[in-house]
XYZ file of N, CA and C in Angstrom:
822
model
N -59.573 148.133 -25.435
C -60.046 149.496 -25.614
C -59.489 150.106 -26.895
N -58.189 149.867 -27.170
C -57.581 150.415 -28.378
C -58.259 149.858 -29.619
N -58.508 148.527 -29.621
C -59.133 147.900 -30.770
C -60.539 148.457 -30.985
N -61.251 148.736 -29.907
C -62.605 149.280 -30.019
C -62.568 150.696 -30.603
N -61.664 151.528 -30.113
C -61.603 152.911 -30.573
C -61.191 153.030 -32.032
N -60.414 152.069 -32.515
C -59.895 152.155 -33.881
C -61.001 152.228 -34.911
N -62.139 151.628 -34.634
C -63.226 151.574 -35.611
C -64.323 152.597 -35.355
N -64.085 153.517 -34.431
C -65.129 154.483 -34.084
C -65.001 155.772 -34.878
N -66.130 156.427 -35.066
C -66.150 157.697 -35.781
C -65.452 158.788 -34.988
N -65.570 158.736 -33.656
C -64.961 159.779 -32.842
C -63.438 159.749 -32.959
N -62.870 158.543 -33.089
C -61.419 158.451 -33.269
C -61.006 159.060 -34.605
N -61.771 158.784 -35.652
C -61.477 159.364 -36.964
C -61.573 160.878 -36.925
N -62.554 161.393 -36.203
C -62.727 162.842 -36.101
C -61.581 163.479 -35.330
N -61.134 162.820 -34.281
C -60.026 163.350 -33.485
C -58.741 163.421 -34.315
N -58.445 162.360 -35.045
C -57.232 162.349 -35.870
C -57.338 163.388 -36.974
N -58.514 163.509 -37.587
C -58.713 164.499 -38.646
C -58.520 165.912 -38.107
N -58.943 166.151 -36.873
C -58.777 167.475 -36.272
C -57.303 167.801 -36.070
N -56.504 166.809 -35.655
C -55.067 167.029 -35.478
C -54.412 167.310 -36.829
N -54.757 166.526 -37.834
C -54.218 166.747 -39.176
C -54.546 168.143 -39.671
N -55.760 168.583 -39.415
C -56.185 169.906 -39.863
C -55.392 171.007 -39.184
N -55.093 170.834 -37.905
C -54.343 171.853 -37.175
C -52.908 171.972 -37.679
N -52.296 170.859 -38.084
C -50.950 170.918 -38.649
C -50.961 171.415 -40.085
N -52.088 171.226 -40.778
C -52.210 171.729 -42.131
C -51.296 171.017 -43.115
N -50.985 171.727 -44.195
C -50.179 171.137 -45.271
C -48.757 170.835 -44.838
N -48.284 171.477 -43.761
C -46.902 171.254 -43.317
C -46.729 169.936 -42.586
N -47.833 169.312 -42.160
C -47.744 168.059 -41.427
C -47.984 166.857 -42.307
N -47.566 165.704 -41.827
C -47.792 164.461 -42.549
C -49.162 163.894 -42.198
N -49.777 163.133 -43.113
C -51.054 162.476 -42.789
C -50.874 161.526 -41.609
N -51.852 161.502 -40.727
C -51.743 160.694 -39.515
C -52.738 159.540 -39.474
N -53.774 159.589 -40.308
C -54.804 158.555 -40.294
C -54.305 157.298 -40.997
N -54.284 156.198 -40.257
C -53.929 154.895 -40.797
C -54.871 153.844 -40.221
N -55.143 152.780 -40.953
C -55.985 151.719 -40.397
C -55.403 151.173 -39.090
N -56.225 151.115 -38.065
C -55.789 150.592 -36.777
C -55.142 151.612 -35.865
N -54.891 152.816 -36.360
C -54.252 153.837 -35.516
C -55.296 154.535 -34.652
N -54.951 154.717 -33.386
C -55.868 155.320 -32.424
C -55.176 156.470 -31.717
N -55.883 157.600 -31.610
C -55.395 158.727 -30.820
C -55.837 158.512 -29.378
N -54.869 158.286 -28.498
C -55.173 157.920 -27.113
C -55.145 159.087 -26.150
N -54.395 160.130 -26.454
C -54.317 161.246 -25.519
C -53.615 162.431 -26.120
N -53.769 163.567 -25.479
C -53.128 164.796 -25.953
C -52.941 165.739 -24.790
N -52.047 166.685 -24.981
C -51.829 167.685 -23.951
C -50.604 168.521 -24.257
N -50.398 169.526 -23.443
C -49.256 170.417 -23.615
C -48.219 170.107 -22.550
N -46.997 169.854 -22.988
C -45.863 169.634 -22.100
C -44.816 170.698 -22.375
N -43.978 170.952 -21.397
C -42.875 171.895 -21.582
C -41.654 171.117 -22.032
N -41.152 171.458 -23.199
C -39.990 170.773 -23.761
C -38.751 171.639 -23.567
N -37.700 171.045 -23.012
C -36.461 171.777 -22.800
C -35.679 171.814 -24.115
N -35.668 172.986 -24.727
C -34.992 173.173 -26.006
C -33.597 173.746 -25.780
N -32.881 173.941 -26.854
C -31.499 174.400 -26.743
C -31.413 175.767 -26.074
N -32.278 176.686 -26.475
C -32.214 178.046 -25.945
C -32.976 178.208 -24.643
N -34.211 177.679 -24.619
C -35.036 177.802 -23.416
C -36.157 176.777 -23.489
N -36.846 176.592 -22.383
C -37.974 175.662 -22.349
C -39.175 176.306 -23.039
N -39.888 175.493 -23.825
C -41.019 176.019 -24.603
C -42.199 175.052 -24.530
N -43.426 175.585 -24.571
C -44.597 174.699 -24.594
C -44.719 174.010 -25.938
N -45.032 172.727 -25.918
C -45.230 171.950 -27.126
C -46.485 171.090 -26.953
N -47.251 170.946 -28.002
C -48.432 170.093 -27.954
C -48.019 168.683 -28.343
N -48.432 167.699 -27.543
C -48.090 166.299 -27.765
C -49.362 165.489 -27.985
N -49.265 164.518 -28.897
C -50.364 163.607 -29.169
C -49.836 162.178 -29.078
N -50.464 161.392 -28.238
C -50.074 160.001 -28.069
C -51.022 159.108 -28.854
N -50.487 158.424 -29.872
C -51.228 157.411 -30.609
C -50.768 156.040 -30.121
N -51.452 155.008 -30.554
C -51.074 153.665 -30.101
C -49.762 153.182 -30.709
N -49.265 153.875 -31.765
C -48.011 153.430 -32.382
C -46.985 154.539 -32.570
N -47.371 155.785 -32.400
C -46.455 156.911 -32.576
C -46.709 157.977 -31.518
N -45.693 158.814 -31.300
C -45.827 160.015 -30.476
C -45.562 161.203 -31.391
N -46.486 162.138 -31.429
C -46.393 163.301 -32.313
C -46.342 164.558 -31.462
N -45.458 165.481 -31.830
C -45.465 166.776 -31.145
C -45.158 167.894 -32.119
N -45.510 169.091 -31.706
C -45.280 170.239 -32.565
C -45.378 171.535 -31.788
N -45.085 172.630 -32.476
C -45.134 173.963 -31.877
C -46.546 174.523 -31.950
N -46.862 175.385 -31.006
C -48.172 176.027 -30.956
C -48.020 177.440 -31.514
N -48.772 177.758 -32.560
C -48.710 179.109 -33.113
C -49.652 180.015 -32.342
N -49.610 181.322 -32.635
C -50.313 182.292 -31.808
C -51.823 182.118 -31.804
N -52.369 181.576 -32.887
C -53.816 181.404 -32.939
C -54.305 180.350 -31.962
N -53.384 179.511 -31.473
C -53.700 178.428 -30.552
C -54.633 177.391 -31.177
N -54.754 177.433 -32.477
C -55.532 176.430 -33.179
C -54.748 175.869 -34.362
N -53.507 176.274 -34.477
C -52.652 175.775 -35.537
C -51.322 175.336 -34.932
N -50.794 174.227 -35.452
C -49.491 173.749 -35.019
C -48.550 173.751 -36.213
N -47.267 173.703 -35.911
C -46.276 173.565 -36.971
C -45.097 172.755 -36.434
N -44.106 172.546 -37.291
C -42.909 171.769 -36.921
C -43.295 170.414 -36.350
N -44.071 169.671 -37.128
C -44.538 168.361 -36.689
C -43.380 167.361 -36.611
N -43.335 166.626 -35.529
C -42.339 165.564 -35.347
C -43.064 164.282 -34.980
N -42.674 163.188 -35.638
C -43.310 161.892 -35.421
C -42.255 160.897 -34.934
N -42.505 160.291 -33.779
C -41.563 159.336 -33.185
C -42.234 157.971 -33.092
N -41.723 156.950 -33.779
C -42.271 155.594 -33.614
C -42.090 155.121 -32.172
N -43.133 154.591 -31.586
C -43.071 154.241 -30.170
C -42.123 153.081 -29.882
N -41.885 152.206 -30.873
C -40.975 151.088 -30.600
C -39.544 151.561 -30.416
N -39.258 152.836 -30.745
C -37.919 153.386 -30.568
C -37.771 154.164 -29.255
N -38.855 154.271 -28.491
C -38.877 155.163 -27.332
C -38.517 154.435 -26.038
N -37.686 155.090 -25.245
C -37.413 154.677 -23.866
C -37.591 155.901 -22.976
N -38.249 155.742 -21.848
C -38.485 156.856 -20.936
C -37.579 156.744 -19.707
N -37.164 157.901 -19.216
C -36.321 157.949 -18.025
C -36.822 159.060 -17.095
N -37.495 158.713 -16.006
C -37.908 159.739 -15.045
C -36.693 160.448 -14.462
N -36.805 161.740 -14.257
C -35.691 162.529 -13.738
C -35.977 162.975 -12.309
N -34.945 163.126 -11.496
C -35.143 163.519 -10.097
C -35.699 164.934 -9.976
N -36.414 165.149 -8.886
C -37.006 166.459 -8.619
C -35.966 167.402 -8.013
N -36.031 168.671 -8.402
C -35.235 169.716 -7.765
C -36.150 170.892 -7.482
N -35.646 171.873 -6.760
C -36.463 173.050 -6.471
C -36.814 173.814 -7.734
N -35.898 173.827 -8.699
C -36.108 174.583 -9.923
C -36.752 173.761 -11.034
N -36.694 172.445 -10.959
C -37.192 171.595 -12.043
C -38.000 170.434 -11.458
N -39.282 170.406 -11.800
C -40.166 169.378 -11.267
C -40.914 168.671 -12.392
N -41.384 167.473 -12.083
C -42.268 166.715 -12.973
C -41.648 166.474 -14.349
N -40.365 166.168 -14.364
C -39.638 166.009 -15.625
C -39.353 164.543 -15.916
N -39.204 164.240 -17.193
C -38.703 162.942 -17.618
C -38.075 163.107 -18.993
N -37.236 162.133 -19.346
C -36.539 162.197 -20.625
C -37.142 161.195 -21.594
N -37.340 161.643 -22.817
C -37.776 160.783 -23.910
C -36.534 160.471 -24.740
N -36.134 159.206 -24.757
C -34.908 158.797 -25.450
C -35.262 158.009 -26.715
N -34.587 158.359 -27.821
C -34.664 157.567 -29.041
C -33.264 157.518 -29.647
N -33.100 156.710 -30.681
C -31.786 156.575 -31.305
C -31.366 157.864 -32.009
N -32.331 158.643 -32.492
C -31.998 159.844 -33.250
C -32.040 161.115 -32.424
N -32.838 161.139 -31.369
C -32.971 162.361 -30.586
C -33.461 162.018 -29.191
N -32.903 162.686 -28.204
C -33.353 162.545 -26.824
C -33.572 163.936 -26.247
N -34.649 164.097 -25.488
C -34.950 165.418 -24.941
C -35.773 165.285 -23.668
N -35.803 166.385 -22.899
C -36.480 166.407 -21.606
C -37.794 167.177 -21.733
N -38.836 166.647 -21.120
C -40.120 167.336 -21.050
C -40.577 167.367 -19.596
N -41.502 168.260 -19.308
C -42.063 168.331 -17.958
C -43.555 168.582 -18.048
N -44.264 168.089 -17.056
C -45.713 168.246 -16.987
C -46.075 169.274 -15.925
N -47.348 169.644 -15.891
C -47.801 170.665 -14.945
C -47.888 170.134 -13.521
N -47.987 168.819 -13.363
C -48.111 168.243 -12.025
C -47.512 166.842 -12.022
N -47.296 166.326 -10.821
C -46.755 164.973 -10.687
C -47.749 163.941 -11.207
N -49.046 164.187 -10.986
C -50.078 163.268 -11.472
C -50.084 163.217 -12.990
N -49.984 164.384 -13.610
C -49.965 164.431 -15.074
C -48.731 163.735 -15.618
N -47.595 163.950 -14.974
C -46.374 163.274 -15.410
C -46.550 161.764 -15.365
N -47.084 161.255 -14.260
C -47.250 159.819 -14.110
C -48.214 159.263 -15.147
N -49.263 160.020 -15.468
C -50.205 159.569 -16.485
C -49.524 159.449 -17.845
N -48.750 160.469 -18.201
C -48.052 160.424 -19.481
C -47.083 159.244 -19.524
N -46.299 159.086 -18.476
C -45.300 158.008 -18.468
C -45.975 156.639 -18.550
N -47.014 156.432 -17.753
C -47.659 155.117 -17.738
C -48.333 154.812 -19.070
N -48.981 155.800 -19.675
C -49.643 155.572 -20.953
C -48.623 155.310 -22.066
N -47.560 156.090 -22.098
C -46.546 155.887 -23.134
C -45.893 154.518 -22.970
N -45.527 154.166 -21.747
C -44.862 152.882 -21.527
C -45.760 151.714 -21.900
N -47.047 151.825 -21.631
C -47.970 150.750 -22.006
C -48.077 150.644 -23.524
N -48.123 151.790 -24.214
C -48.174 151.769 -25.682
C -46.885 151.203 -26.265
N -45.754 151.556 -25.682
C -44.471 151.004 -26.141
C -44.449 149.490 -25.954
N -44.906 149.030 -24.805
C -44.927 147.591 -24.524
C -45.781 146.846 -25.551
N -46.959 147.392 -25.841
C -47.851 146.759 -26.812
C -47.253 146.782 -28.214
N -46.599 147.895 -28.563
C -46.027 148.017 -29.899
C -44.859 147.050 -30.089
N -44.021 146.911 -29.078
C -42.908 145.962 -29.160
C -43.427 144.526 -29.269
N -44.499 144.244 -28.543
C -45.094 142.908 -28.600
C -45.660 142.640 -29.986
N -46.266 143.657 -30.587
C -46.887 143.484 -31.907
C -45.845 143.342 -33.010
N -44.736 144.053 -32.878
C -43.717 144.038 -33.932
C -42.658 142.970 -33.713
N -42.557 142.447 -32.484
C -41.539 141.455 -32.182
C -40.154 142.031 -32.021
N -40.051 143.347 -31.913
C -38.744 143.987 -31.775
C -38.310 144.022 -30.314
N -37.015 143.934 -30.060
C -36.526 144.086 -28.676
C -36.538 145.565 -28.292
N -36.557 145.884 -27.018
C -36.499 147.286 -26.582
C -35.239 147.966 -27.097
N -35.349 149.235 -27.402
C -34.209 149.999 -27.908
C -33.158 150.178 -26.815
N -31.896 149.995 -27.192
C -30.805 150.135 -26.222
C -29.834 151.245 -26.590
N -29.869 151.726 -27.829
C -28.983 152.809 -28.267
C -29.781 154.104 -28.374
N -29.321 155.109 -27.672
C -30.047 156.374 -27.630
C -29.107 157.545 -27.896
N -29.631 158.546 -28.569
C -28.866 159.769 -28.794
C -28.702 160.519 -27.479
N -27.582 161.195 -27.327
C -27.355 161.993 -26.126
C -28.216 163.252 -26.166
N -28.862 163.617 -25.076
C -29.616 164.873 -25.058
C -28.665 166.061 -25.098
N -29.067 167.113 -25.769
C -28.238 168.323 -25.813
C -28.348 169.081 -24.493
N -27.229 169.424 -23.927
C -27.214 170.252 -22.727
C -27.622 171.676 -23.132
N -28.579 172.284 -22.439
C -29.040 173.628 -22.831
C -27.905 174.649 -22.817
N -27.998 175.622 -23.694
C -26.971 176.656 -23.798
C -26.721 177.358 -22.468
N -27.804 177.618 -21.737
C -27.684 178.404 -20.502
C -27.002 177.638 -19.374
N -26.765 176.344 -19.583
C -26.173 175.533 -18.512
C -24.717 175.886 -18.249
N -24.048 176.500 -19.209
C -22.637 176.826 -19.012
C -22.250 178.069 -19.798
N -21.321 178.844 -19.240
C -20.787 180.025 -19.922
C -19.430 179.759 -20.541
N -18.878 178.562 -20.282
C -17.568 178.219 -20.834
C -17.650 176.870 -21.545
N -16.697 176.613 -22.415
C -16.629 175.350 -23.136
C -16.490 174.197 -22.152
N -17.290 173.160 -22.337
C -17.277 172.033 -21.410
C -16.152 171.046 -21.696
N -15.339 171.308 -22.716
C -14.184 170.458 -22.994
C -12.889 171.139 -22.555
N -12.581 172.267 -23.141
C -11.315 172.915 -22.767
C -11.443 173.716 -21.480
N -12.651 174.080 -21.088
C -12.945 174.883 -19.889
C -12.204 176.215 -19.884
N -11.781 176.652 -21.060
C -11.051 177.913 -21.166
C -11.840 178.963 -21.940
N -12.417 178.571 -23.048
C -13.141 179.514 -23.895
C -14.431 179.943 -23.232
N -14.620 181.265 -23.142
C -15.856 181.814 -22.573
C -16.760 182.280 -23.705
N -18.020 181.862 -23.641
C -18.963 182.205 -24.696
C -19.441 183.643 -24.566
N -19.722 184.241 -25.709
C -20.193 185.623 -25.745
C -21.014 185.812 -27.011
N -21.369 187.069 -27.276
C -22.124 187.350 -28.496
C -21.299 187.025 -29.737
N -19.992 187.068 -29.625
C -19.114 186.791 -30.761
C -18.571 185.366 -30.762
N -18.573 184.736 -29.607
C -18.059 183.365 -29.497
C -19.232 182.413 -29.313
N -19.556 181.698 -30.374
C -20.750 180.867 -30.395
C -20.597 179.569 -29.613
N -21.737 179.095 -29.131
C -21.822 177.763 -28.559
C -22.104 176.760 -29.666
N -21.534 175.573 -29.530
C -21.817 174.463 -30.435
C -22.126 173.232 -29.592
N -22.707 172.240 -30.217
C -23.034 171.006 -29.511
C -22.399 169.800 -30.195
N -21.770 168.965 -29.393
C -21.256 167.695 -29.898
C -22.433 166.755 -30.110
N -22.518 166.157 -31.294
C -23.645 165.268 -31.587
C -23.508 163.913 -30.916
N -22.348 163.612 -30.385
C -22.156 162.312 -29.719
C -22.476 162.394 -28.234
N -21.944 163.400 -27.532
C -22.141 163.486 -26.080
C -23.128 164.569 -25.668
N -23.446 165.506 -26.565
C -24.391 166.566 -26.245
C -23.812 167.738 -25.489
N -22.476 167.737 -25.249
C -21.850 168.822 -24.495
C -21.869 170.138 -25.288
N -21.878 171.240 -24.538
C -21.751 172.573 -25.126
C -20.262 172.876 -25.249
N -19.798 173.105 -26.479
C -18.363 173.254 -26.720
C -18.091 174.441 -27.637
N -16.839 174.876 -27.645
C -16.434 175.979 -28.507
C -16.090 175.458 -29.898
N -15.880 176.370 -30.836
C -15.576 175.975 -32.213
C -14.266 175.205 -32.298
N -13.267 175.633 -31.527
C -11.961 174.988 -31.587
C -12.035 173.551 -31.078
N -12.867 173.317 -30.093
C -12.988 171.970 -29.528
C -13.978 171.095 -30.290
N -14.560 171.626 -31.361
C -15.526 170.827 -32.134
C -15.291 171.000 -33.632
N -14.007 171.033 -34.003
C -13.653 171.170 -35.410
C -13.855 169.874 -36.192
N -13.882 168.747 -35.504
C -13.956 167.447 -36.173
C -15.378 167.121 -36.612
N -15.453 166.295 -37.638
C -16.724 165.755 -38.117
C -16.592 164.229 -38.184
N -17.671 163.541 -37.853
C -17.626 162.080 -37.886
C -18.982 161.570 -38.348
N -18.961 160.493 -39.109
C -20.200 159.904 -39.610
C -20.889 159.110 -38.508
N -22.092 159.544 -38.135
C -22.907 158.856 -37.141
C -24.191 158.410 -37.841
N -24.191 157.226 -38.428
C -25.295 156.787 -39.294
C -26.670 156.829 -38.635
N -26.726 156.616 -37.317
C -28.025 156.631 -36.653
C -28.647 158.022 -36.647
N -27.802 159.049 -36.737
C -28.293 160.419 -36.639
C -28.443 161.097 -37.981
N -27.531 160.827 -38.917
C -27.546 161.550 -40.181
C -26.698 160.808 -41.217
N -27.040 160.954 -42.513
C -26.216 160.336 -43.563
C -24.943 161.112 -43.862
N -24.772 162.276 -43.261
C -23.562 163.061 -43.490
C -22.801 163.245 -42.179
N -21.500 163.467 -42.244
C -20.706 163.635 -41.018
C -21.200 164.815 -40.190
N -21.190 164.635 -38.889
C -21.705 165.645 -37.965
C -20.601 166.174 -37.055
N -20.847 167.333 -36.481
C -19.910 167.951 -35.545
C -19.792 167.110 -34.277
N -18.566 166.822 -33.893
C -18.316 166.131 -32.632
C -17.173 166.839 -31.912
N -17.126 166.706 -30.609
C -16.055 167.331 -29.845
C -14.759 166.531 -30.006
N -13.658 167.116 -29.584
C -12.352 166.488 -29.777
C -12.243 165.153 -29.050
N -12.792 165.053 -27.842
C -12.712 163.806 -27.090
C -13.519 162.707 -27.762
N -14.756 163.022 -28.160
C -15.588 162.016 -28.812
C -14.976 161.588 -30.147
N -14.351 162.542 -30.849
C -13.737 162.185 -32.129
C -12.617 161.167 -31.916
N -11.788 161.397 -30.921
C -10.688 160.458 -30.665
C -11.235 159.079 -30.314
N -12.291 159.049 -29.510
C -12.861 157.761 -29.123
C -13.508 157.063 -30.319
N -14.243 157.826 -31.135
C -14.901 157.248 -32.305
C -13.886 156.755 -33.334
N -12.837 157.567 -33.543
C -11.805 157.188 -34.516
C -11.067 155.931 -34.055
N -10.771 155.834 -32.764
C -10.089 154.655 -32.235
C -10.964 153.411 -32.382
N -12.250 153.572 -32.113
C -13.168 152.454 -32.264
C -13.253 152.017 -33.725
N -13.257 152.986 -34.634
C -13.330 152.666 -36.060
C -12.070 151.927 -36.523
N -10.929 152.388 -36.054
C -9.672 151.717 -36.426
C -9.649 150.284 -35.905
N -10.170 150.088 -34.698
C -10.210 148.743 -34.125
C -11.112 147.838 -34.950
N -12.268 148.358 -35.359
C -13.195 147.560 -36.162
C -12.579 147.219 -37.516
N -11.892 148.176 -38.109
C -11.277 147.923 -39.407
C -10.126 146.923 -39.292
N -9.406 146.981 -38.152
C -8.301 146.056 -37.955
C -8.762 144.621 -37.830
N -10.028 144.434 -37.433
C -10.566 143.091 -37.273
C -11.116 142.528 -38.579
N -11.154 143.340 -39.600
C -11.682 142.893 -40.887
C -10.523 142.620 -41.844
N -10.351 141.403 -42.177
C -9.261 141.022 -43.081
C -9.559 141.493 -44.501
N -8.488 141.939 -45.154
C -8.619 142.345 -46.538
C -9.224 143.709 -46.746
N -9.511 144.438 -45.650
C -10.090 145.763 -45.781
C -8.991 146.813 -45.819
N -9.244 147.875 -46.563
C -8.287 148.976 -46.626
C -8.290 149.778 -45.350
N -7.361 150.710 -45.276
C -7.227 151.525 -44.066
C -8.095 152.755 -44.098
N -8.833 152.982 -45.206
C -9.648 154.191 -45.311
C -10.765 154.186 -44.293
N -11.125 155.329 -43.816
C -12.171 155.464 -42.813
C -13.194 156.478 -43.265
N -14.498 156.215 -43.023
C -15.523 157.183 -43.374
C -15.546 158.378 -42.447
N -14.771 158.324 -41.367
C -14.716 159.469 -40.471
C -14.072 160.646 -41.180
N -14.603 161.834 -40.939
C -14.087 163.026 -41.597
C -13.744 164.054 -40.541
N -12.555 164.580 -40.626
C -12.114 165.591 -39.685
C -11.727 166.833 -40.459
N -12.259 167.981 -40.071
C -11.929 169.218 -40.761
C -12.368 170.408 -39.951
N -11.961 171.566 -40.375
C -12.310 172.779 -39.659
C -13.729 173.203 -39.993
N -14.401 173.771 -39.018
C -15.731 174.296 -39.248
C -15.664 175.524 -40.122
N -16.621 175.610 -41.060
C -16.636 176.749 -41.978
C -17.566 177.834 -41.478
N -17.368 178.233 -40.244
C -18.180 179.311 -39.697
C -19.554 178.818 -39.311
N -20.592 179.378 -39.943
C -21.960 179.022 -39.608
C -22.238 177.586 -39.998
N -22.739 176.814 -39.090
C -22.936 175.389 -39.299
C -24.421 175.091 -39.285
N -24.969 174.669 -40.430
C -26.389 174.386 -40.513
C -26.812 173.331 -39.511
N -25.914 172.368 -39.253
C -26.260 171.302 -38.330
C -26.400 171.801 -36.897
N -25.912 172.999 -36.627
C -25.969 173.491 -35.261
C -27.318 174.089 -34.898
N -28.172 174.328 -35.886
C -29.492 174.849 -35.580
C -30.396 173.677 -35.267
N -30.876 173.571 -34.020
C -31.669 172.411 -33.659
C -33.080 172.546 -34.199
N -33.878 171.488 -34.013
C -35.184 171.465 -34.623
C -36.160 172.419 -33.969
N -35.784 173.084 -32.897
C -36.687 174.004 -32.229
C -36.444 175.449 -32.610
N -35.543 175.689 -33.541
C -35.301 177.055 -33.993
C -36.446 177.478 -34.882
N -37.210 178.477 -34.449
C -38.404 178.846 -35.174
C -38.542 180.349 -35.250
N -39.574 180.751 -35.988
C -39.773 182.167 -36.262
C -40.459 182.909 -35.143
N -40.915 184.105 -35.462
C -41.442 185.007 -34.446
C -42.802 184.580 -33.929
N -43.446 183.619 -34.595
C -44.777 183.214 -34.170
C -44.767 182.238 -33.015
N -43.632 181.882 -32.519
C -43.534 180.853 -31.491
C -43.585 181.487 -30.117
N -44.747 181.973 -29.723
C -44.874 182.644 -28.443
C -45.301 181.702 -27.355
N -45.235 182.165 -26.112
C -45.700 181.362 -25.006
C -47.229 181.303 -25.017
N -47.763 180.231 -24.514
C -49.196 180.020 -24.498
C -49.741 180.436 -23.138
N -50.583 181.481 -23.063
C -51.121 181.923 -21.770
C -51.899 180.803 -21.102
N -51.606 180.561 -19.824
C -52.215 179.427 -19.132
C -53.714 179.614 -18.920
N -54.206 180.873 -18.964
C -55.620 181.084 -18.698
C -56.480 180.915 -19.940
N -55.855 180.703 -21.095
C -56.589 180.580 -22.339
C -56.973 179.125 -22.572
N -58.229 178.882 -22.894
C -58.684 177.535 -23.193
C -58.206 177.151 -24.583
N -57.499 176.045 -24.684
C -56.895 175.690 -25.975
C -57.954 175.273 -26.977
N -58.837 174.358 -26.599
C -59.892 173.929 -27.496
C -61.139 174.762 -27.252
N -61.852 175.022 -28.316
C -63.053 175.846 -28.207
C -64.165 175.134 -27.461
N -65.165 175.895 -27.085
C -66.304 175.328 -26.374
C -66.994 174.285 -27.244
N -67.468 173.231 -26.612
C -68.170 172.194 -27.340
C -67.281 171.062 -27.819
N -65.972 171.216 -27.723
C -65.054 170.151 -28.112
C -64.606 169.427 -26.851
N -65.097 168.229 -26.674
C -64.850 167.493 -25.436
C -63.716 166.503 -25.625
N -62.510 166.920 -25.216
C -61.344 166.046 -25.275
C -60.718 165.987 -23.888
N -60.615 164.795 -23.351
C -59.892 164.659 -22.096
C -58.419 164.487 -22.407
N -57.590 164.506 -21.360
C -56.157 164.337 -21.577
C -55.867 162.979 -22.217
N -56.546 161.946 -21.721
C -56.373 160.614 -22.291
C -57.740 160.032 -22.565
N -57.962 159.622 -23.807
C -59.273 159.207 -24.269
C -59.588 157.787 -23.812
N -60.810 157.574 -23.476
C -61.268 156.270 -22.974
C -62.169 155.605 -24.011
């Protein structure tokens, strides 16, 4: 089915429509052999609160972005190669249903669907695309994943020292290694995490000690190497650019009314294209 759709005009039109909605801020998505298999709106758990995001499943990538007020334009495009993706279904609770985690080496986050059926459709389609992509590329399944960030609202106190209470004046920070919500004092250290960034990132005191010990052990096993370490430890200089996650956006990022039809009349797109 994927091979058949790749050469069809309707597939080209669908991809062109997505590119048009992202506009100049998005990357080109049309490539030979690429097929748009499905689309829909999922709720993504962001640092501050859960927000609706539009997702597009291609045979080789997963694309998502923010919905602007016009409901016909997207922004903040993110492209995830499917060979890097691992899915983890999450247990149901009274407050949180139909959720699963999308794990990659650079970023992991939780999304939820409107129903259990929709969740299962997304999971099964993504997993099948991942399986096919790994088979085509010959790569093994990804085993290293970034820790998901714990939402700010999950705690009012630092998750390391358990003493500092957050307020309007006492900011929350996130450790890039474990994802915990921590205070400035408990996250003064910086460490180079090549999978996440080419520059040293904020880590909590516990993760720093573990990372530094691991680095010293690795260096001790290398004969003829100096004692210098790329790990960097220093005090935070107040506002930290790295602390603003990719979901920090402007005033146009409103909620999408559920009664509004996203696509205009005459545009026939199912959740997953056949």
